[in-house]
PDB file of C-alpha atoms in Angstrom:
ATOM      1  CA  UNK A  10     106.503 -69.106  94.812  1.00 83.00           C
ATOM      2  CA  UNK A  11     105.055 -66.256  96.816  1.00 92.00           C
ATOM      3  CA  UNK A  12     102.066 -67.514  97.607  1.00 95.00           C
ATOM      4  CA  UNK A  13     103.357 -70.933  98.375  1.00 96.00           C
ATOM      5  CA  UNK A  14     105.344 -68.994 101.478  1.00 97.00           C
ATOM      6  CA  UNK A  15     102.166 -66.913 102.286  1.00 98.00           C
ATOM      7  CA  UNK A  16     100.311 -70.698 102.278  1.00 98.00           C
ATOM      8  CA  UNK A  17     103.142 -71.956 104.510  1.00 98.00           C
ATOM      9  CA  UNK A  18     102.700 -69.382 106.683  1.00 98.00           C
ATOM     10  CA  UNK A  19      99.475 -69.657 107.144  1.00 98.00           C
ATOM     11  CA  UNK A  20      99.009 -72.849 107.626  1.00 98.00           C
ATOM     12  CA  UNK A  21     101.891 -71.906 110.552  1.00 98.00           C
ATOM     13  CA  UNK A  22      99.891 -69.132 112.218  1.00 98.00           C
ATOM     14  CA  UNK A  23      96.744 -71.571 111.936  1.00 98.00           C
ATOM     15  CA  UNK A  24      98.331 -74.253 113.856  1.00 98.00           C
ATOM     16  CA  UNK A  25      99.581 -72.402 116.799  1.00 98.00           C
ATOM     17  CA  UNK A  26      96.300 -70.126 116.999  1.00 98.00           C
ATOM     18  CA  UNK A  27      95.299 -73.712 117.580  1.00 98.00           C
ATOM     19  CA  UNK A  28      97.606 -74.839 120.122  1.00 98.00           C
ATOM     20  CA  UNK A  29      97.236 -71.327 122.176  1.00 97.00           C
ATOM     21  CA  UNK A  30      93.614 -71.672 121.983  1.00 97.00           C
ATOM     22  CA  UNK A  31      93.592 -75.233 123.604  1.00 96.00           C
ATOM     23  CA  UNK A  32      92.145 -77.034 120.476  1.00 97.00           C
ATOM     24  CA  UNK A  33      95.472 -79.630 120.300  1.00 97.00           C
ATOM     25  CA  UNK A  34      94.160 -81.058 123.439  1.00 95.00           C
ATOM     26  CA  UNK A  35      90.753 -83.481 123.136  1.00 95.00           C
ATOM     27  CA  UNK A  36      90.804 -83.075 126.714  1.00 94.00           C
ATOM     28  CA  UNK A  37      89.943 -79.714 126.343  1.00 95.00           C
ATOM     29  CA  UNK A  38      87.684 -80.118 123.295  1.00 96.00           C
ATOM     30  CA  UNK A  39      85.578 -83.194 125.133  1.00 96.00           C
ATOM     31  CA  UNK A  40      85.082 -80.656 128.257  1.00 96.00           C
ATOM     32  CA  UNK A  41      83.668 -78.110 125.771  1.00 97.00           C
ATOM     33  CA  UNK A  42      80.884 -80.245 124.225  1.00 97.00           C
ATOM     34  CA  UNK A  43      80.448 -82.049 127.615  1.00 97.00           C
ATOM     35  CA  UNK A  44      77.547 -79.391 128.349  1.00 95.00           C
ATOM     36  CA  UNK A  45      75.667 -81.737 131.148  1.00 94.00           C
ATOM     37  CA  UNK A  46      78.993 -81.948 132.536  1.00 93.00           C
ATOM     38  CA  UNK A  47      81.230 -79.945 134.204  1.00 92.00           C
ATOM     39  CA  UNK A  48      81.108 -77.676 130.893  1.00 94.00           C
ATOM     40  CA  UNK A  49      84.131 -75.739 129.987  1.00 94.00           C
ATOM     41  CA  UNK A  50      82.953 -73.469 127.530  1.00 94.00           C
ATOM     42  CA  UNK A  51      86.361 -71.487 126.957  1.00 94.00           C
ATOM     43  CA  UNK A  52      86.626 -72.968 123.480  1.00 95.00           C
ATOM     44  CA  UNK A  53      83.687 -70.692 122.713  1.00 96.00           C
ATOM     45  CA  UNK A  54      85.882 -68.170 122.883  1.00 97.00           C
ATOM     46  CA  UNK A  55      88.382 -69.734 120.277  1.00 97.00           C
ATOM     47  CA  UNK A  56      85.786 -69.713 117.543  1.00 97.00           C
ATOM     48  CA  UNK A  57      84.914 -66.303 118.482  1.00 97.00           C
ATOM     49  CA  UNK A  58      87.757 -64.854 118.174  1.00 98.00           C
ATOM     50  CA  UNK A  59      88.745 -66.174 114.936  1.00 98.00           C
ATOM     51  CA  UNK A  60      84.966 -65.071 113.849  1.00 98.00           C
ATOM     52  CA  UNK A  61      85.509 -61.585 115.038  1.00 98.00           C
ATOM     53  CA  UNK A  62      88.857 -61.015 113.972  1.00 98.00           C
ATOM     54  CA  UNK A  63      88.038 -62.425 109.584  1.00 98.00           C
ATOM     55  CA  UNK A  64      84.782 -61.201 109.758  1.00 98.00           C
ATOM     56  CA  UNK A  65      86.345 -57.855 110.605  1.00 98.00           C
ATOM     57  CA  UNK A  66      89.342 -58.052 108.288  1.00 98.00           C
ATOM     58  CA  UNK A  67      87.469 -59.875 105.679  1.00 97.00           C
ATOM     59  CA  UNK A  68      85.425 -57.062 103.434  1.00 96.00           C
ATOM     60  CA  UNK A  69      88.894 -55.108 103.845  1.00 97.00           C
ATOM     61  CA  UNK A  70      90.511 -57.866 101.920  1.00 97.00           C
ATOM     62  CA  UNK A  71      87.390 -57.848  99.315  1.00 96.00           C
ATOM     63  CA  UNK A  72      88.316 -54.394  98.749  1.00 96.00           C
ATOM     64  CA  UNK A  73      90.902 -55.557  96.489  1.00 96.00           C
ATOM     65  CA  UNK A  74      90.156 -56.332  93.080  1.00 95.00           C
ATOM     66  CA  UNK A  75      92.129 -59.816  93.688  1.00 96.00           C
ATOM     67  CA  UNK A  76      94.412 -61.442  95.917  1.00 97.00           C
ATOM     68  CA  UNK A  77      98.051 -60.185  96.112  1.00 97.00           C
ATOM     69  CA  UNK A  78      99.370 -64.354  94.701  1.00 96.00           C
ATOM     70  CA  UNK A  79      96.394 -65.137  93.112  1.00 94.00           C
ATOM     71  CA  UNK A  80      93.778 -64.505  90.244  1.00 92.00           C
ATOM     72  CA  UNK A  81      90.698 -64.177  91.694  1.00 94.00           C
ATOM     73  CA  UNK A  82      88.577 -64.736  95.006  1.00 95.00           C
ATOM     74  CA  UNK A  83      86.621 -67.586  95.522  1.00 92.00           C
ATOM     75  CA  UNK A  84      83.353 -67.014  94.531  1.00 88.00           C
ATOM     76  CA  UNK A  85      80.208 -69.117  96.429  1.00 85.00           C
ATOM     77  CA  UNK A  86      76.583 -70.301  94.523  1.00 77.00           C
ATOM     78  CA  UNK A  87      74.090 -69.367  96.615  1.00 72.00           C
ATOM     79  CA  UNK A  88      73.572 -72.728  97.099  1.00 75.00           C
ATOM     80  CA  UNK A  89      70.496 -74.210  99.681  1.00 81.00           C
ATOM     81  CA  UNK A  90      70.986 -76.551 102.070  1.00 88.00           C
ATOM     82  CA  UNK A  91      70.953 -79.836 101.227  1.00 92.00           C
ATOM     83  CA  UNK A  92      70.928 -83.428 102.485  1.00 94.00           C
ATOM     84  CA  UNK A  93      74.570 -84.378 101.710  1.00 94.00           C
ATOM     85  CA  UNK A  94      75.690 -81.411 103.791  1.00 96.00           C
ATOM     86  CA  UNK A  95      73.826 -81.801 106.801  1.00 97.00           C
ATOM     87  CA  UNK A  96      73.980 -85.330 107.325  1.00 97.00           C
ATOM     88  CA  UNK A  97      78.315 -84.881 106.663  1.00 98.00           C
ATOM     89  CA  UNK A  98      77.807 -82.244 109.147  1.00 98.00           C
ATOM     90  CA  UNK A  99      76.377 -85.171 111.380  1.00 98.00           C
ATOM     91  CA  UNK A 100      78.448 -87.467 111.393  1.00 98.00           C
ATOM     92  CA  UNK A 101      81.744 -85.369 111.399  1.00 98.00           C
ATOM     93  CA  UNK A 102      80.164 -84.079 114.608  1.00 98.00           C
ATOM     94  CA  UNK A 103      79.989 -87.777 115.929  1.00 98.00           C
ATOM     95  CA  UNK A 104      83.666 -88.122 115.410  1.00 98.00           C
ATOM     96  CA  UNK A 105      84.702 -85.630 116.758  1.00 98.00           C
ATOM     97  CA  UNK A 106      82.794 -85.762 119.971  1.00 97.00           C
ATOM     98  CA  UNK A 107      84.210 -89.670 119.973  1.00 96.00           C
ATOM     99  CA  UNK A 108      88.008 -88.343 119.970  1.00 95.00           C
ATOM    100  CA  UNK A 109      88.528 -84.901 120.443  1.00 96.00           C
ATOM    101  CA  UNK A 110      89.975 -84.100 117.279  1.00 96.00           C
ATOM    102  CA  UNK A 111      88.861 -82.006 113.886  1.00 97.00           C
ATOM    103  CA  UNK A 112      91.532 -82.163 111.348  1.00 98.00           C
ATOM    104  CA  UNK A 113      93.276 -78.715 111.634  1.00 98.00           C
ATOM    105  CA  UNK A 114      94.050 -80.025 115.434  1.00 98.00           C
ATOM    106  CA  UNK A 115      94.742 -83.956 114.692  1.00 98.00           C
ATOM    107  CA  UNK A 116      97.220 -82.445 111.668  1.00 98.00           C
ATOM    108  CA  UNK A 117      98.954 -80.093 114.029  1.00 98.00           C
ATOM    109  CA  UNK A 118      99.030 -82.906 116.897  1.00 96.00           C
ATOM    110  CA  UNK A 119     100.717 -85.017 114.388  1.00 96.00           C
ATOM    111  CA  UNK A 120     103.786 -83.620 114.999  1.00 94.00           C
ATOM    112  CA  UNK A 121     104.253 -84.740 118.130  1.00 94.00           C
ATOM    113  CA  UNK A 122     104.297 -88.672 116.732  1.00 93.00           C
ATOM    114  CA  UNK A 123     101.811 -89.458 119.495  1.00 92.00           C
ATOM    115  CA  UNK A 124     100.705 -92.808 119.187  1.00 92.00           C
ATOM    116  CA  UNK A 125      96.989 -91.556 119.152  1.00 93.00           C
ATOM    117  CA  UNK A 126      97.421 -89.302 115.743  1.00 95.00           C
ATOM    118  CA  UNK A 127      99.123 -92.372 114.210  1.00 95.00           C
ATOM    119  CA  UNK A 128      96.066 -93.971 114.315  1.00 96.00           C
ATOM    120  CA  UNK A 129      93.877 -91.326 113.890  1.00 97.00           C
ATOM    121  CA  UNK A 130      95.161 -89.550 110.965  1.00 98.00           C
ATOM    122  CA  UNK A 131      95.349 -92.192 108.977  1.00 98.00           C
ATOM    123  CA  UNK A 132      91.645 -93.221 109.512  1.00 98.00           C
ATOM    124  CA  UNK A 133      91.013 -89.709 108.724  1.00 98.00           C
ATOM    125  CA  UNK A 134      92.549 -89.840 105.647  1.00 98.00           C
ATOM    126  CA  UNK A 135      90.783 -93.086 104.813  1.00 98.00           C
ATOM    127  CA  UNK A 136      87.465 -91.515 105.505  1.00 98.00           C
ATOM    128  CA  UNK A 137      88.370 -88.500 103.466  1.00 98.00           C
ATOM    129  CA  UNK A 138      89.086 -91.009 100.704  1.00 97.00           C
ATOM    130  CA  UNK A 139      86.192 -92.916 100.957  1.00 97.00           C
ATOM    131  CA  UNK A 140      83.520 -89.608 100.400  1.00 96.00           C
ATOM    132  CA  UNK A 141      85.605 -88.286  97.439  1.00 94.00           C
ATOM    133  CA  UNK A 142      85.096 -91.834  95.425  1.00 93.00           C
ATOM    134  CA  UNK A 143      81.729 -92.147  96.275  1.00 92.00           C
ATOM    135  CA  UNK A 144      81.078 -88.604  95.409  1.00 85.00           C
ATOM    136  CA  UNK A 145      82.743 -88.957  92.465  1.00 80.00           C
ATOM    137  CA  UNK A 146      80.850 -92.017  91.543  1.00 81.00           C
ATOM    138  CA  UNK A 147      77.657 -90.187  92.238  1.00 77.00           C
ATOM    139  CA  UNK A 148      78.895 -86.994  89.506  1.00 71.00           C
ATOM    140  CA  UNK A 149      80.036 -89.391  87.061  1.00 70.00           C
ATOM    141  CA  UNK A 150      76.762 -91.639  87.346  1.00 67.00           C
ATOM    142  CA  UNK A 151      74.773 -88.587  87.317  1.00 62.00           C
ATOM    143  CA  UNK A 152      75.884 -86.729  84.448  1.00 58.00           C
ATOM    144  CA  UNK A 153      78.596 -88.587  82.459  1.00 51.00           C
ATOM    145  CA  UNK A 154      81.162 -86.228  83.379  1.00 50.00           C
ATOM    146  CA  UNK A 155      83.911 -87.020  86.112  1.00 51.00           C
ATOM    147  CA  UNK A 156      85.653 -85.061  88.473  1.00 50.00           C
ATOM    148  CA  UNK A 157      88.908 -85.499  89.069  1.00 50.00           C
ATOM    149  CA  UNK A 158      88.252 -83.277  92.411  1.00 47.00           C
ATOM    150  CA  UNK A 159      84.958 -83.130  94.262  1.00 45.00           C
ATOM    151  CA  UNK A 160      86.835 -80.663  97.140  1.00 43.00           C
ATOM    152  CA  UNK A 161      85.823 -76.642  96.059  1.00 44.00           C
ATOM    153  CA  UNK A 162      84.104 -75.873  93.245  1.00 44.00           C
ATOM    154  CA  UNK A 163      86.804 -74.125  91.737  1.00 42.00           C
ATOM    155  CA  UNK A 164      89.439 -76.787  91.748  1.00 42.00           C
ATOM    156  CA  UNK A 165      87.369 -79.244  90.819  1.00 45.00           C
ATOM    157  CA  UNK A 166      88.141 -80.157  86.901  1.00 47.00           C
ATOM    158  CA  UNK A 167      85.755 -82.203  84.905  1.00 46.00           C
ATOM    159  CA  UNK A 168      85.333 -83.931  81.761  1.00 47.00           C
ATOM    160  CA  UNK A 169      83.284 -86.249  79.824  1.00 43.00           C
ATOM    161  CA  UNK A 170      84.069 -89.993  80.231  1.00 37.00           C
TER     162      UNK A 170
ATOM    163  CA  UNK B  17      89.052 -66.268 135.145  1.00 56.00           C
ATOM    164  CA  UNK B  18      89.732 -63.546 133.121  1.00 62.00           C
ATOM    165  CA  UNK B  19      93.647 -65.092 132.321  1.00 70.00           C
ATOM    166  CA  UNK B  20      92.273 -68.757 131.485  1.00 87.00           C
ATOM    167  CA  UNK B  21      89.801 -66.466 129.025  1.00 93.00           C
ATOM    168  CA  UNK B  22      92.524 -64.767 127.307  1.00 96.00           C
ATOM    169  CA  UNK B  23      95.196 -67.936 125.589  1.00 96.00           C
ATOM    170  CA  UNK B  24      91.203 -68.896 124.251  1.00 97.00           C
ATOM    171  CA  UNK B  25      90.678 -65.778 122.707  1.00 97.00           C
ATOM    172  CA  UNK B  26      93.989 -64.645 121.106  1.00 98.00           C
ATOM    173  CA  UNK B  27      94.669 -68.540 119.791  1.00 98.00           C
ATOM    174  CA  UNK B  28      91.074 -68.058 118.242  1.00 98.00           C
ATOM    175  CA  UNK B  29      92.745 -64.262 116.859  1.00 98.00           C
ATOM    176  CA  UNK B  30      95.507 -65.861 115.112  1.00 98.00           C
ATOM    177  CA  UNK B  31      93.602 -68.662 113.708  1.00 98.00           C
ATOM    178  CA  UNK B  32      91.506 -65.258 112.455  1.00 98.00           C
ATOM    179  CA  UNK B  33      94.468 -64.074 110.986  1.00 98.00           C
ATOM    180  CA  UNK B  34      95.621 -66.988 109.102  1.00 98.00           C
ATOM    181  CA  UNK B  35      92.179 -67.438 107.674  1.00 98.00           C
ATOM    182  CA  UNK B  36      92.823 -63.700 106.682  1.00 98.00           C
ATOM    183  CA  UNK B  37      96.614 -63.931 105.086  1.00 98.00           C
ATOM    184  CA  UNK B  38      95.109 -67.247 103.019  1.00 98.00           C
ATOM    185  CA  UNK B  39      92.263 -64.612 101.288  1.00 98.00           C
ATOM    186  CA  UNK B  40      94.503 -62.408 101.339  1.00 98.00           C
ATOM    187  CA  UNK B  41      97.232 -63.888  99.805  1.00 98.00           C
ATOM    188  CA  UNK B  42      95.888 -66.831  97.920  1.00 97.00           C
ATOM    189  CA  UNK B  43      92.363 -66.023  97.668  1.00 97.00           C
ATOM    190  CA  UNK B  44      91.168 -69.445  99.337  1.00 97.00           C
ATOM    191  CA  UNK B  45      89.435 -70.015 102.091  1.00 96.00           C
ATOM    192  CA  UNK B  46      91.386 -71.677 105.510  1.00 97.00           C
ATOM    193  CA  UNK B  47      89.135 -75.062 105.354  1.00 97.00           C
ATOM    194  CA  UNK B  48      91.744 -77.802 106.351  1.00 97.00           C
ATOM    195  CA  UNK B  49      89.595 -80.503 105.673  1.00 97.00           C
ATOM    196  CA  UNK B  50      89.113 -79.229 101.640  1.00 96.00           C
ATOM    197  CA  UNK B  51      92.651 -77.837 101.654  1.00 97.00           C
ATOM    198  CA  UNK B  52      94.011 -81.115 103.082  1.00 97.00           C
ATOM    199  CA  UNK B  53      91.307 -83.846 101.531  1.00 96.00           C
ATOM    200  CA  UNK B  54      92.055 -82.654  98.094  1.00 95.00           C
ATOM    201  CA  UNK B  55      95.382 -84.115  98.076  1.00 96.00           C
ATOM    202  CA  UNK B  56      93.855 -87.164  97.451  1.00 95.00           C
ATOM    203  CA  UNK B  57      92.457 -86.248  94.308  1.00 92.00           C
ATOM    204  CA  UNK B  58      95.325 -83.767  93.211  1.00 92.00           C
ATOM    205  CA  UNK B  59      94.622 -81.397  90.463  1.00 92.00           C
ATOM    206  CA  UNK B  60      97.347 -80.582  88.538  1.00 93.00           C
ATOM    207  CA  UNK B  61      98.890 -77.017  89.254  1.00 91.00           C
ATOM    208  CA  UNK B  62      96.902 -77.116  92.562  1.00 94.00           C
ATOM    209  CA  UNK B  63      99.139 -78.918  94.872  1.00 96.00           C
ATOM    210  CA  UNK B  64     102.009 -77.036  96.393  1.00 96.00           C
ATOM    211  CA  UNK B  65      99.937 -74.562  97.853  1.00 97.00           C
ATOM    212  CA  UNK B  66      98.197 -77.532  99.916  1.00 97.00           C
ATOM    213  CA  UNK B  67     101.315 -79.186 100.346  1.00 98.00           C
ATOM    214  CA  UNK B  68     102.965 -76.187 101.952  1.00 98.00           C
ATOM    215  CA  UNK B  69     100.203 -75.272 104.199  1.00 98.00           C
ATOM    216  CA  UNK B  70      99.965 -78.885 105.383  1.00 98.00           C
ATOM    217  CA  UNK B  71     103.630 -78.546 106.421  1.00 98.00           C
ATOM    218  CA  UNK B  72     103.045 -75.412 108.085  1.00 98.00           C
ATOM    219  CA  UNK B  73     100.422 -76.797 110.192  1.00 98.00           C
ATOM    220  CA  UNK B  74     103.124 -79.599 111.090  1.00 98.00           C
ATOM    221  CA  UNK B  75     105.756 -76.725 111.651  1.00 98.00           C
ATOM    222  CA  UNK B  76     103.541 -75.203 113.815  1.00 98.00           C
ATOM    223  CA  UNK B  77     102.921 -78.481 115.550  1.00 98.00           C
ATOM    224  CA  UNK B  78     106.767 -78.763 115.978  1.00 98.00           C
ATOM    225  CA  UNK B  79     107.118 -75.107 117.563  1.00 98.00           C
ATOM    226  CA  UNK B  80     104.223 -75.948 119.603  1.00 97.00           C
ATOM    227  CA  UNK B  81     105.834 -79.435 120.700  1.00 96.00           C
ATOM    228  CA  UNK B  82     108.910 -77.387 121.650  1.00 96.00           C
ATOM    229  CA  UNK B  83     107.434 -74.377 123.462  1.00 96.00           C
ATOM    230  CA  UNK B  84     104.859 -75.272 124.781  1.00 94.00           C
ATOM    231  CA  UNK B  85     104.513 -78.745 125.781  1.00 93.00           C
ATOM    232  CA  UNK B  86     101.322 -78.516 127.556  1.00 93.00           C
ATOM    233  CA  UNK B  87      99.201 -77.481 124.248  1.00 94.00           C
ATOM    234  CA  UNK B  88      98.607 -81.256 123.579  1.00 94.00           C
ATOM    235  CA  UNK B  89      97.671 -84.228 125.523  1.00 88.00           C
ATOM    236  CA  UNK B  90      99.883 -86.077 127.778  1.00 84.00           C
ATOM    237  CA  UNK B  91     101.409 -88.993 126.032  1.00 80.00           C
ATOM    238  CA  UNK B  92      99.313 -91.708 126.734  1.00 77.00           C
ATOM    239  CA  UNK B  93      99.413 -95.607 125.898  1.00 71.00           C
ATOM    240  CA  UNK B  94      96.701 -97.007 123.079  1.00 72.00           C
ATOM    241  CA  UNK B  95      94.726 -99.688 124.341  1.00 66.00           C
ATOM    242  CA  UNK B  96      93.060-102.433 122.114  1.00 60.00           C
ATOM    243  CA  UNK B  97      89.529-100.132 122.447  1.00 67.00           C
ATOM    244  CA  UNK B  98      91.144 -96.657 122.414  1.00 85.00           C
ATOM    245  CA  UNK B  99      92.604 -97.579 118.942  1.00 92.00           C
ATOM    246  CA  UNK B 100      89.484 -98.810 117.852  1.00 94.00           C
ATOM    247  CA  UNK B 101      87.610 -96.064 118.850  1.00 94.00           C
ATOM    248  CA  UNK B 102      90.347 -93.589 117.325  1.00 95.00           C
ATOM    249  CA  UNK B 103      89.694 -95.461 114.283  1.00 97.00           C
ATOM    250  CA  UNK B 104      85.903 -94.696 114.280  1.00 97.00           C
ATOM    251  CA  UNK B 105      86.145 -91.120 115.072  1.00 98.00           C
ATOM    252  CA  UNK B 106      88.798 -90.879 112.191  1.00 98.00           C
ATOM    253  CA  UNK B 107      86.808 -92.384 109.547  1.00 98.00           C
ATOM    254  CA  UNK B 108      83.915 -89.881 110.889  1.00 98.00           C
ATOM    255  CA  UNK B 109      86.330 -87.351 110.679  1.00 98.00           C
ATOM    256  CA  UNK B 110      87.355 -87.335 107.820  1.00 98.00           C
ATOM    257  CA  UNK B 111      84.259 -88.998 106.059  1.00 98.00           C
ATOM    258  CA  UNK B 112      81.778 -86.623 107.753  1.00 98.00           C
ATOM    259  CA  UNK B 113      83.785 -83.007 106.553  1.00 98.00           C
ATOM    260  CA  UNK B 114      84.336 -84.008 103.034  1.00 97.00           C
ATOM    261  CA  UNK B 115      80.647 -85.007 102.058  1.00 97.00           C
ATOM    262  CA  UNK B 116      79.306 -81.944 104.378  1.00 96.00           C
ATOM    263  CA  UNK B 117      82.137 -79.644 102.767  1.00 94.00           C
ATOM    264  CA  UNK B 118      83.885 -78.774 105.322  1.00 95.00           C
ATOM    265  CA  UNK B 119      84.778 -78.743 109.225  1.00 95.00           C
ATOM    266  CA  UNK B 120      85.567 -76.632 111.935  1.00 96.00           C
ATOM    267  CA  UNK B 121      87.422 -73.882 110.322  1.00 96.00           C
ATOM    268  CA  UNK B 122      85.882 -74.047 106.565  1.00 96.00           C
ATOM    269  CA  UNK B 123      82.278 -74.177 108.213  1.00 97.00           C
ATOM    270  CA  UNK B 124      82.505 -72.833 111.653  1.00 96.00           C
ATOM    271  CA  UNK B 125      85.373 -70.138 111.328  1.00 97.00           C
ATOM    272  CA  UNK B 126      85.309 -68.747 107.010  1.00 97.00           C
ATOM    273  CA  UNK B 127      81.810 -69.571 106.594  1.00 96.00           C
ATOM    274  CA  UNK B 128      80.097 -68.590 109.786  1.00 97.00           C
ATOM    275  CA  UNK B 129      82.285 -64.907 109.031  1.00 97.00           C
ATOM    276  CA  UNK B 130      80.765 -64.695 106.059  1.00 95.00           C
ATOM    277  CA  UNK B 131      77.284 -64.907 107.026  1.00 94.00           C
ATOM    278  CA  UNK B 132      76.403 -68.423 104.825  1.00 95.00           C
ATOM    279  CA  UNK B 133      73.381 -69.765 105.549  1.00 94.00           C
ATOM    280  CA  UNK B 134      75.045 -74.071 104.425  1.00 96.00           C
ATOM    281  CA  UNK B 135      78.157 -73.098 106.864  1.00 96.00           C
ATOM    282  CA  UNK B 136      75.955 -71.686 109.945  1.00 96.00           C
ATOM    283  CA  UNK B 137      73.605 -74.914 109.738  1.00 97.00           C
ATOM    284  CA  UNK B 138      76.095 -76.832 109.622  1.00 98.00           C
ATOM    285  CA  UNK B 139      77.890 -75.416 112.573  1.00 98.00           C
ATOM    286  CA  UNK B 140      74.678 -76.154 114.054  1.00 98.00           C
ATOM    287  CA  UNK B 141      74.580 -79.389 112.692  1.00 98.00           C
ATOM    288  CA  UNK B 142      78.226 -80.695 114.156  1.00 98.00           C
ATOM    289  CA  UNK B 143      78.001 -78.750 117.539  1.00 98.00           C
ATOM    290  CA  UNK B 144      74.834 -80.647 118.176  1.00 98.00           C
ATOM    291  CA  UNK B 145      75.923 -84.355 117.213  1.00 98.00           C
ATOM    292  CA  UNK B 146      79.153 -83.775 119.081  1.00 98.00           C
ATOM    293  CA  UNK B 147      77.233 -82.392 122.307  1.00 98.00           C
ATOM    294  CA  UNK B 148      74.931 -85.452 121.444  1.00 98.00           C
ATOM    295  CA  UNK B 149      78.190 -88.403 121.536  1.00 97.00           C
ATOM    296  CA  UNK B 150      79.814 -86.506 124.221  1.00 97.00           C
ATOM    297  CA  UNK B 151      76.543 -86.904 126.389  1.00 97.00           C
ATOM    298  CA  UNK B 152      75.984 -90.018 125.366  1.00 97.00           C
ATOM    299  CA  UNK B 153      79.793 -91.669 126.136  1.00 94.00           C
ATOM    300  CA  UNK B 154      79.980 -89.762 129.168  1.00 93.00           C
ATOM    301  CA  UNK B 155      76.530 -89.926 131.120  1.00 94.00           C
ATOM    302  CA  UNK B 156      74.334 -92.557 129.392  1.00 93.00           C
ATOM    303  CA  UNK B 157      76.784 -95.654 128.407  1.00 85.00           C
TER     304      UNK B 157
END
């Protein structure tokens, strides 16, 4: 129960960091990767400040031996780069320089039943839908097992088909 | 200059800070496009938590919508090609930060604070393609 208020919360804070910062706005976001424009690079400043401010609070969280709601951090594999990430990276770039939106902003936006994030959520959500089933097509194929989750490693639950 | 500076920075703190309560709290990591996307593959006993941050992000939206107005883009009509090219970029969207694991906050905000090597290339990665469209749209076609 708790930590579905501190998750509520959260995702509260998140969304008006984002409207404060300018992020809701594609305007905004368009005029920031515009840089052979007339650049506006005060988005640079959102991202740093929300770098600056976890990075600093972040190893005084890690002090604990857990989280307050929860069982244990997340824990990252050292993992390398590899193609799958890069060339998501890509192309999640290209969509968002085509509208202006990532998905924290286009979720937040949503709320203000603009005709814009009817259409774009929605796509969003399709495109979501689409990487998880080929993804999990590509576990299963690989290995026999399937993944009812390809999203983090630690909610992803497999077993053998 | 210095004023226009500031709303950047402290929207960027409190987006800081909810990254921060979400460790802190629920030991996850603020990525909206894993905390979102994996709604569509639901794992039992992992879904309220998702759900509820999802409607915070809409609550926020709401607040936003009421206070202050001018956060989001004036209302505008969709024409035949805007929708189509709202489609696009939402397939690319959403297509794009679940096979590269994440997006703007997962990559550039949690994983960029934590020093990873995957989250700063692909920072990289999507700054460069969106500079890339946005040059391309605006100056070449």
């Amino acid at each position: 129960m708790r930590s579905n208020i501190s998750a509520f919360l959260s995702g509260l804070l998140f969304a008006i960091g984002l409207g404060v910062g300018g992020m809701t706005d594609p305007a905004n976001v368009l005029g920031f990767l515009d840089v052979a424009g007339n650049w506006d690079f005060r988005l640079m400043f959102v991202m740093g400040g929300a770098i600056a401010v976890h990075a600093a609070l972040r190893p005084l969280i890690h002090k604990r031996e857990e989280p307050l709601f929860a069982a244990k951090f997340p824990s990252f594999s050292a993992s390398r780069l590899d193609a799958k990430l890069l060339v998501g990276a890509a192309l999640f770039g290209v969509g968002w320089g085509l509208g202006g939106y990532c998905p924290g902003p286009a979720l937040t936006s949503l709320a203000t039943g603009a005709s814009r994030l009817l259409v774009f959520v929605p796509a969003m959500f399709a495109g979501m839908f689409l990487a998880q089933v080929l993804q999990v097509r590509r576990v299963r194929g690989k290995t026999g097992w399937r993944c009812s989750s390809t999203g983090t490693r630690s909610s992803a639950s497999c077993s053998r088909s | 200059m210095i004023s226009s500076l500031l709303a950047p920075l402290l929207g960027g703190a409190l987006i800081g800070l909810s990254a921060s309560l979400l460790l802190l709290a629920n030991g996850r990591v603020a990525g909206i496009s894993g905390i979102v996307g994996s709604l569509l593959a639901p794992v039992r006993g992992d879904i309220a938590w998702r759900v509820l941050f999802f409607g915070g992000l809409l609550t926020g939206g709401l607040l936003l919508a009421w206070l202050r107005p001018g956060s989001f883009a004036p209302p505008a009509s969709l024409s035949a090609g805007g929708a189509g090219l709202l489609v696009a970029a939402g397939l690319l969207v959403g297509f794009g930060s679940r096979l590269g694991n994440g997006c703007t906050s997962g990559h550039g905000v949690c994983g960029i604070s934590r020093g990873s090597a995957r989250s700063i290339a692909a920072t990289l990665t999507f700054m460069a393609t969106g500079v890339l469209t946005v040059f391309l749209v605006r100056h070449v076609l």
